[in-house]
Coordinates of C-alpha atoms in Angstrom, one line a residue:
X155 CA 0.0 0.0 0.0
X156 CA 1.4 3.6 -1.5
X157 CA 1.9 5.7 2.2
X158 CA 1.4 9.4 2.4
X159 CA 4.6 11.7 2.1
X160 CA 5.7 13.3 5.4
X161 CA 4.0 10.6 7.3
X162 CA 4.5 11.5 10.6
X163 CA 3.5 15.0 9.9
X164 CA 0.3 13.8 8.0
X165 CA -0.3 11.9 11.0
X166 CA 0.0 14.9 13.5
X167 CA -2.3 17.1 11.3
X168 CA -4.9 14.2 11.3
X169 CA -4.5 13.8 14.9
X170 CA -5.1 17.3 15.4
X171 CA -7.8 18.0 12.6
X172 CA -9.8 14.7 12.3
X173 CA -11.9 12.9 14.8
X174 CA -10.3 9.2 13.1
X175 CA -9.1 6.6 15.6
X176 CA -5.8 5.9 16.1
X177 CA -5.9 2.5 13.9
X178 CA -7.2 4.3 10.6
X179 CA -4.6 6.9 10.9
X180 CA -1.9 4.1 11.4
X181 CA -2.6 2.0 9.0
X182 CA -2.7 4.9 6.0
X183 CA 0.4 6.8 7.7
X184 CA 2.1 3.5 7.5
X185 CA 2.7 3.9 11.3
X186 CA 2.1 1.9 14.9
X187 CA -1.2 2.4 16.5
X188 CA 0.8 3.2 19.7
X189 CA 3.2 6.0 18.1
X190 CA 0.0 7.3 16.7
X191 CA -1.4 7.4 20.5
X192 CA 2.1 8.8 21.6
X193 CA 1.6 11.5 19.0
X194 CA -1.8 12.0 20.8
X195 CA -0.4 12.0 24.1
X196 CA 2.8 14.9 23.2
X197 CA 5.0 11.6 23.7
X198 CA 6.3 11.5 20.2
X199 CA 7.2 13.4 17.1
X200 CA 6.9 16.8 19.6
X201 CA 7.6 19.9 17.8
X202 CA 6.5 18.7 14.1
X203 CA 4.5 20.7 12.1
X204 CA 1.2 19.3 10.9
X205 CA 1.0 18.2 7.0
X206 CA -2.3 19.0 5.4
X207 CA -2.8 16.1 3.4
X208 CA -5.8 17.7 1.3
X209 CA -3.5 20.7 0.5
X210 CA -1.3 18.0 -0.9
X211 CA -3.5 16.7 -3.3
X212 CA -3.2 13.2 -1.4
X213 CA -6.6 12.9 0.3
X214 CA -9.5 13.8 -0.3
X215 CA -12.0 15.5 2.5
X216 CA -14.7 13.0 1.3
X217 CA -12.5 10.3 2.0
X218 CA -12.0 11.9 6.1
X219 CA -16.0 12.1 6.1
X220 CA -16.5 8.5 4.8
X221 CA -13.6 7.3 7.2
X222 CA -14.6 9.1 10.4
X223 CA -18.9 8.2 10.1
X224 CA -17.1 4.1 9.8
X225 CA -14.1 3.5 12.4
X226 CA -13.7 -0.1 10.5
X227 CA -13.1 2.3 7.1
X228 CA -9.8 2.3 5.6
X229 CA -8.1 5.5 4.4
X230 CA -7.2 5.5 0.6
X231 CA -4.7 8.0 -1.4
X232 CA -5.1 9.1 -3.9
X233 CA -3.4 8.0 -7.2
X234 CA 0.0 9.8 -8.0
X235 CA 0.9 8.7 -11.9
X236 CA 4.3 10.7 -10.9
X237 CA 5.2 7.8 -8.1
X238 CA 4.8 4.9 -10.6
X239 CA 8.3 3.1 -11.0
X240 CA 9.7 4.7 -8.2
X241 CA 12.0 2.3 -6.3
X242 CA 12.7 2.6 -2.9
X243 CA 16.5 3.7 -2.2
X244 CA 18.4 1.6 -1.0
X245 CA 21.3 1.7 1.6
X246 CA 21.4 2.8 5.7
X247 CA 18.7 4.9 7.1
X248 CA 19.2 8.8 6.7
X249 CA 19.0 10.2 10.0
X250 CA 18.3 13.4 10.5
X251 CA 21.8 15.9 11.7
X252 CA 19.5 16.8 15.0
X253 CA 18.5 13.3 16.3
X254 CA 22.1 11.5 15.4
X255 CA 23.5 12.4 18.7
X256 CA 19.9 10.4 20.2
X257 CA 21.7 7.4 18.4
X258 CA 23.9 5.9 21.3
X259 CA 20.7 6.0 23.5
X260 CA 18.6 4.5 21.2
X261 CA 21.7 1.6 20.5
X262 CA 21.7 1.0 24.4
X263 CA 18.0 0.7 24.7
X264 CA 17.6 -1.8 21.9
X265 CA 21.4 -3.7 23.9
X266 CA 19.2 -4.0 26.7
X267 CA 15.6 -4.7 26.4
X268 CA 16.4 -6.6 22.6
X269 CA 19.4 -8.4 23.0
X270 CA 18.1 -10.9 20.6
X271 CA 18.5 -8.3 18.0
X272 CA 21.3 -8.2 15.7
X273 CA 23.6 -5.7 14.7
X274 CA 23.1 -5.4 11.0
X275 CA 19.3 -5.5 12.6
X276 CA 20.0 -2.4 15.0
X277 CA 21.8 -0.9 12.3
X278 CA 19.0 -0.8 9.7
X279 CA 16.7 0.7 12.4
X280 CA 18.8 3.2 13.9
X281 CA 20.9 4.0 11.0
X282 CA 24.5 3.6 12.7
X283 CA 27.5 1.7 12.5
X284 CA 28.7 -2.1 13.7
X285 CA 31.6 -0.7 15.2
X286 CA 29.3 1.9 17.0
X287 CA 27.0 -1.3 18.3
X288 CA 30.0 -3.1 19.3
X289 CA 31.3 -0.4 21.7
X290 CA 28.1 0.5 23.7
X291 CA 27.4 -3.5 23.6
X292 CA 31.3 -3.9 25.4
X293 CA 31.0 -0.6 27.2
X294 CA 34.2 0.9 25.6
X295 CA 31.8 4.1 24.1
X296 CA 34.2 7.6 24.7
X297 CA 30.3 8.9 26.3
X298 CA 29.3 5.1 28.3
X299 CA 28.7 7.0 31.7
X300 CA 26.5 9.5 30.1
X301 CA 24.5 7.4 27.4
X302 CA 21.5 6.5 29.4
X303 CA 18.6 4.3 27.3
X304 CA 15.9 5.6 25.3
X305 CA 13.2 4.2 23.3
X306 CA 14.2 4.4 19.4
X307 CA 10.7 4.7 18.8
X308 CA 9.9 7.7 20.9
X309 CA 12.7 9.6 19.4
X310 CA 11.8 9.6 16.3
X311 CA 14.5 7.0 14.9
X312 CA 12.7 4.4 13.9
X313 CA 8.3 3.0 14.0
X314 CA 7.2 0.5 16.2
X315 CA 6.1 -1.6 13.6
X316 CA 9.7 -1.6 12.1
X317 CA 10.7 -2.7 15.6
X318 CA 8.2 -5.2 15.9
X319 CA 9.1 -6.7 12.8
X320 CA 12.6 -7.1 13.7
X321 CA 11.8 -8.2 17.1
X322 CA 9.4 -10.9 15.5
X323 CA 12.1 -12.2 13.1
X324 CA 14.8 -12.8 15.7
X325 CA 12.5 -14.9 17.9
X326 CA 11.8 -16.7 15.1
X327 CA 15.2 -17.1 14.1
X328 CA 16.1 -17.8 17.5
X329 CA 13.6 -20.1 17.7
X330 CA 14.8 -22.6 14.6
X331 CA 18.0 -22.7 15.5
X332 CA 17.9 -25.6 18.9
X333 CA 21.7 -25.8 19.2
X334 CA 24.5 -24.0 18.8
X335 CA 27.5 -24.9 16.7
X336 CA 29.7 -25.6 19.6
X337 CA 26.5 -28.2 20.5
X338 CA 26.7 -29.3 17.5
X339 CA 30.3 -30.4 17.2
X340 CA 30.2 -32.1 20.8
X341 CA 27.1 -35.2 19.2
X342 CA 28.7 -38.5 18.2
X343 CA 27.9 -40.6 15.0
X344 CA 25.3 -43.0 15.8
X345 CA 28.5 -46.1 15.4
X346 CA 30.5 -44.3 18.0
X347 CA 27.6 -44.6 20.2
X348 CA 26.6 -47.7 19.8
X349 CA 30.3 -48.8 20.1
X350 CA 30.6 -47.3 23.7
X351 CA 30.1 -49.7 26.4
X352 CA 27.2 -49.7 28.8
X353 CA 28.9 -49.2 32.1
X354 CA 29.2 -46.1 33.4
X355 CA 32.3 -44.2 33.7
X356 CA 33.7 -42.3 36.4
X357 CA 34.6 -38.3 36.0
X358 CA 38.1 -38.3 35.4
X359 CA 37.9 -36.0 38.7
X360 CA 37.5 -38.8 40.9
X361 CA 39.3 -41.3 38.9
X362 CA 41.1 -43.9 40.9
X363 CA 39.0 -44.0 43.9
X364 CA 36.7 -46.7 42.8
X365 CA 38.6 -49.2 45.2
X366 CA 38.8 -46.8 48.2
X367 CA 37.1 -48.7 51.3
X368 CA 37.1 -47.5 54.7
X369 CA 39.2 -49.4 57.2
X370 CA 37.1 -51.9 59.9
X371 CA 38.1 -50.2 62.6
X372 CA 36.3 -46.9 61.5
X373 CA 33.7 -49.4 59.5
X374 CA 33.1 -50.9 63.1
X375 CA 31.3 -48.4 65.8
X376 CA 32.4 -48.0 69.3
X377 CA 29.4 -49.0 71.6
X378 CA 31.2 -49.7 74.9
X379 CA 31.2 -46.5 76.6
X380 CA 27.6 -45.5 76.2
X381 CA 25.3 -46.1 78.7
X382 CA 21.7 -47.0 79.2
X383 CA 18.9 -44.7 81.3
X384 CA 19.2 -47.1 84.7
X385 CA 22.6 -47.0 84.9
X386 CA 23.2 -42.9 84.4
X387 CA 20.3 -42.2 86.7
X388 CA 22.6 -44.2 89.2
X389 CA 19.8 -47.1 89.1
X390 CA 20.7 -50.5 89.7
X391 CA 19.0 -53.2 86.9
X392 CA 17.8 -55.9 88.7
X393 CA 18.3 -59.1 88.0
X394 CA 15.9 -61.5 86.5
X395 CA 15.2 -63.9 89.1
X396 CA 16.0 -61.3 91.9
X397 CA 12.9 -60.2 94.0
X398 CA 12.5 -56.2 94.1
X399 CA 11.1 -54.3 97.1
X400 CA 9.1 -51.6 96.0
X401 CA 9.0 -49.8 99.5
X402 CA 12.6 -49.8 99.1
X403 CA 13.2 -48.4 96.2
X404 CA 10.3 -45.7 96.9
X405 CA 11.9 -44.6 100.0
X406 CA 15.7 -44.4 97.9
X407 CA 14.3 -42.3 95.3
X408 CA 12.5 -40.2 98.1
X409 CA 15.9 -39.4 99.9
X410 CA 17.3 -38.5 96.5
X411 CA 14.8 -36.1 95.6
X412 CA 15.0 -34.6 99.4
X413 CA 18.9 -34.0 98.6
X414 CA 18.5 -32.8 95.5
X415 CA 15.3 -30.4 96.1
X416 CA 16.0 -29.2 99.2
X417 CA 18.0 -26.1 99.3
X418 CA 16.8 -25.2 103.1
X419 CA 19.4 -28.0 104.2
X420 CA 22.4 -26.8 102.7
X421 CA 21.7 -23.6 103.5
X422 CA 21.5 -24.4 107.1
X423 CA 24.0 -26.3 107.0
X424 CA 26.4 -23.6 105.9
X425 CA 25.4 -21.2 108.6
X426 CA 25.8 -24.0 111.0
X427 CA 29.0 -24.0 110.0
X428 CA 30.5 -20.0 109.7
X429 CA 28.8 -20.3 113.3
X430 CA 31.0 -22.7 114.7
X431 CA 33.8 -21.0 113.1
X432 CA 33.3 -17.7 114.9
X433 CA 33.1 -19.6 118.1
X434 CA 36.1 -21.0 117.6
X435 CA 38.0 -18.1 116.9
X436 CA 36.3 -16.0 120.0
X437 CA 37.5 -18.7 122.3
X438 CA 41.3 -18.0 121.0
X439 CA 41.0 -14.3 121.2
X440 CA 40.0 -14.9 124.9
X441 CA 42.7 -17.4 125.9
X442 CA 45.2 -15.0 124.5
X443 CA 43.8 -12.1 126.7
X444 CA 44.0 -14.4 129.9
X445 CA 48.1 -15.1 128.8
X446 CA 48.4 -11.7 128.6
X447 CA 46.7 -11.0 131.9
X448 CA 48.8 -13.7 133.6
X449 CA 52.0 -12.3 132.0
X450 CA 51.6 -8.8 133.6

C-alpha cells in the first residue's frame, strides 16, 4: 500500500484536525497504532508541524468524512501517476543531523531490552555503525557514563512496527536454530555410540577411587562406653530372678529427691557451719587475753 509523504507530519495534522481513531490513521500513515497514541499523548514526534494532506493533493475531505462516520473504514490515497516506477533507495537509514547524537541512546536501549537483536538489525533501524554497536554492547563508548537508554521509537529514529518486525524475526530465528555450533560439534555418529560400552564411567575427577574402602576399625562403631537410662540415673538393673522391694526403692528415690530439692538444708548447714567457726575463733582471742593478763 502507497503511504502518504511526510507521514508522521500527515499523521500529526490528522491527529489534530480529524476525529479518526488511532488505527485508521496508522494503517494509511504506515505507522504503529501506539506512536500514533504517543503523538496524541505529546509523547512523540513533539515539535512537528502538521502536513495537510488535502492541501497536498493526497486525500480527499470526502475520504475523512467517509472514514470518520465508519471506524472499520480504511483510508485511501489518492493516485500519484508521478510515483509509478519509483524504487525505494536503497542503503542505511538517513538520520536526521539533529537526532544522530539520540543514536547511542537509542543503541543502548535496543542492547538491553532486545538483546536478541542483531547488529546489522539495529543498524538498519537506527541507521548507525557495527563498530558503533559493538562499543556501547562492550561498554568501551568515549560517552558510556552519560549514554543512558531511550526508546528508538519515541525519538523519532525508527516506528514500532519496524521494531516489531525485527523483534518478530529474531525470535523466530532464535527459535529454529535448537543448538549452537559448539553443541553441535560435541554429538557423536550413531557407530560411535553404539560402540561405547554400557557401564558407566567415572569423572576423570574422581578417577582412581573406585577401590577406596574404609578401614574396619572406622567401618566398626564403638558402643562400649555409652550407657543405658538405669545406669546414668545411678539405678541399679535388677536381675531376673531377683525379688525387688518396691518400699525400698520408693523410700531411695524419696531421699534423692529430698537431697537434690531441698536447698533449706544446705543452707542451714552452711550457717551451722560459719557459726562454729566464729566460736572458735572467740575462744582463741579470749585465751590469748587471759596469757596476757597472767603475764603482767
Amino acid at each position: 500500500m502507497q503511504k502518504p509523504l511526510m507521514a508522521k507530519a500527515t499523521a500529526v495534522w490528522l491527529v489534530d484536525n480529524t476525529t479518526l481513531s488511532f488505527k485508521q490513521i496508522a494503517d494509511f500513515c504506515g505507522l504503529h497504532e501506539l506512536e500514533v497514541q504517543g503523538i496524541a499523548d505529546g509523547d512523540v514526534a513533539t515539535g512537528v508541524k502538521g502536513f495537510d494532506p488535502i492541501a497536498s493533493n493526497q486525500l480527499d475531505q470526502a475520504e475523512i468524512d467517509k472514514a470518520q462516520g465508519n471506524p472499520a473504514y480504511v483510508l485511501k490515497i489518492k493516485h500519484n501517476p508521478a510515483a509509478e516506477g519509483e524504487e525505494k533507495r536503497r542503503g542505511p537509514r538517513y538520520t536526521p543531523l539533529s537526532k544522530r547524537q539520540d543514536r547511542p541512546a537509542a543503541i543502548l536501549w535496543l542492547v538491553k531490552f532486545h538483546p536478541e537483536l542483531a547488529d546489522a538489525q539495529i543498524a538498519k533501524l537506527v541507521g548507525t555503525t557495527k563498530p558503533t554497536i559493538a562499543s556501547i554492547r562492550d561498554r568501551s563508548h568515549w560517552n558510556i557514563q552519560n549514554i543512558q537508554p531511550i526508546d528508538p521509537v519515541a525519538l523519532g529514529l525508527s516506528k514500532q512496527s519496524e521494531l516489531d518486525a525485527e523483534v518478530q524475526k529474531a525470535a523466530r530465528k532464535r527459535s529454529d536454530d535448537v543448538m549452537s555450533d559448539d553443541e553441535r560439534r560435541k554429538l557423536v555418529s550413531t557407530e560411535t555410540s553404539l560402540s561405547m560400552s554400557d557401564e558407566p564411567r567415572l569423572p576423570s575427577a574422581i578417577a582412581g577411587l573406585e577401590n577406596f574402602t574404609l578401614s574396619p576399625k572406622a567401618e566398626k562403631a564403638d558402643t562400649t562406653n555409652y550407657r543405658d537410662a538405669e545406669s546414668f540415673f545411678r539405678k541399679a538393673v535388677p536381675d531376673a530372678g531377683e525379688r525387688v522391694d518396691m518400699d525400698d526403692i520408693s523410700e531411695e528415690d524419696d531421699l534423692d529427691d529430698d537431697a537434690v530439692t531441698d536447698p533449706e538444708a544446705d543452707i542451714d548447714h552452711e550457717i551451722d557451719a560459719e557459726a562454729e567457726a566464729e566460736a572458735i575463733e572467740t575462744d582463741e582471742a579470749l585465751d590469748d587475753d587471759s596469757d596476757d593478763n597472767d603475764r603482767r
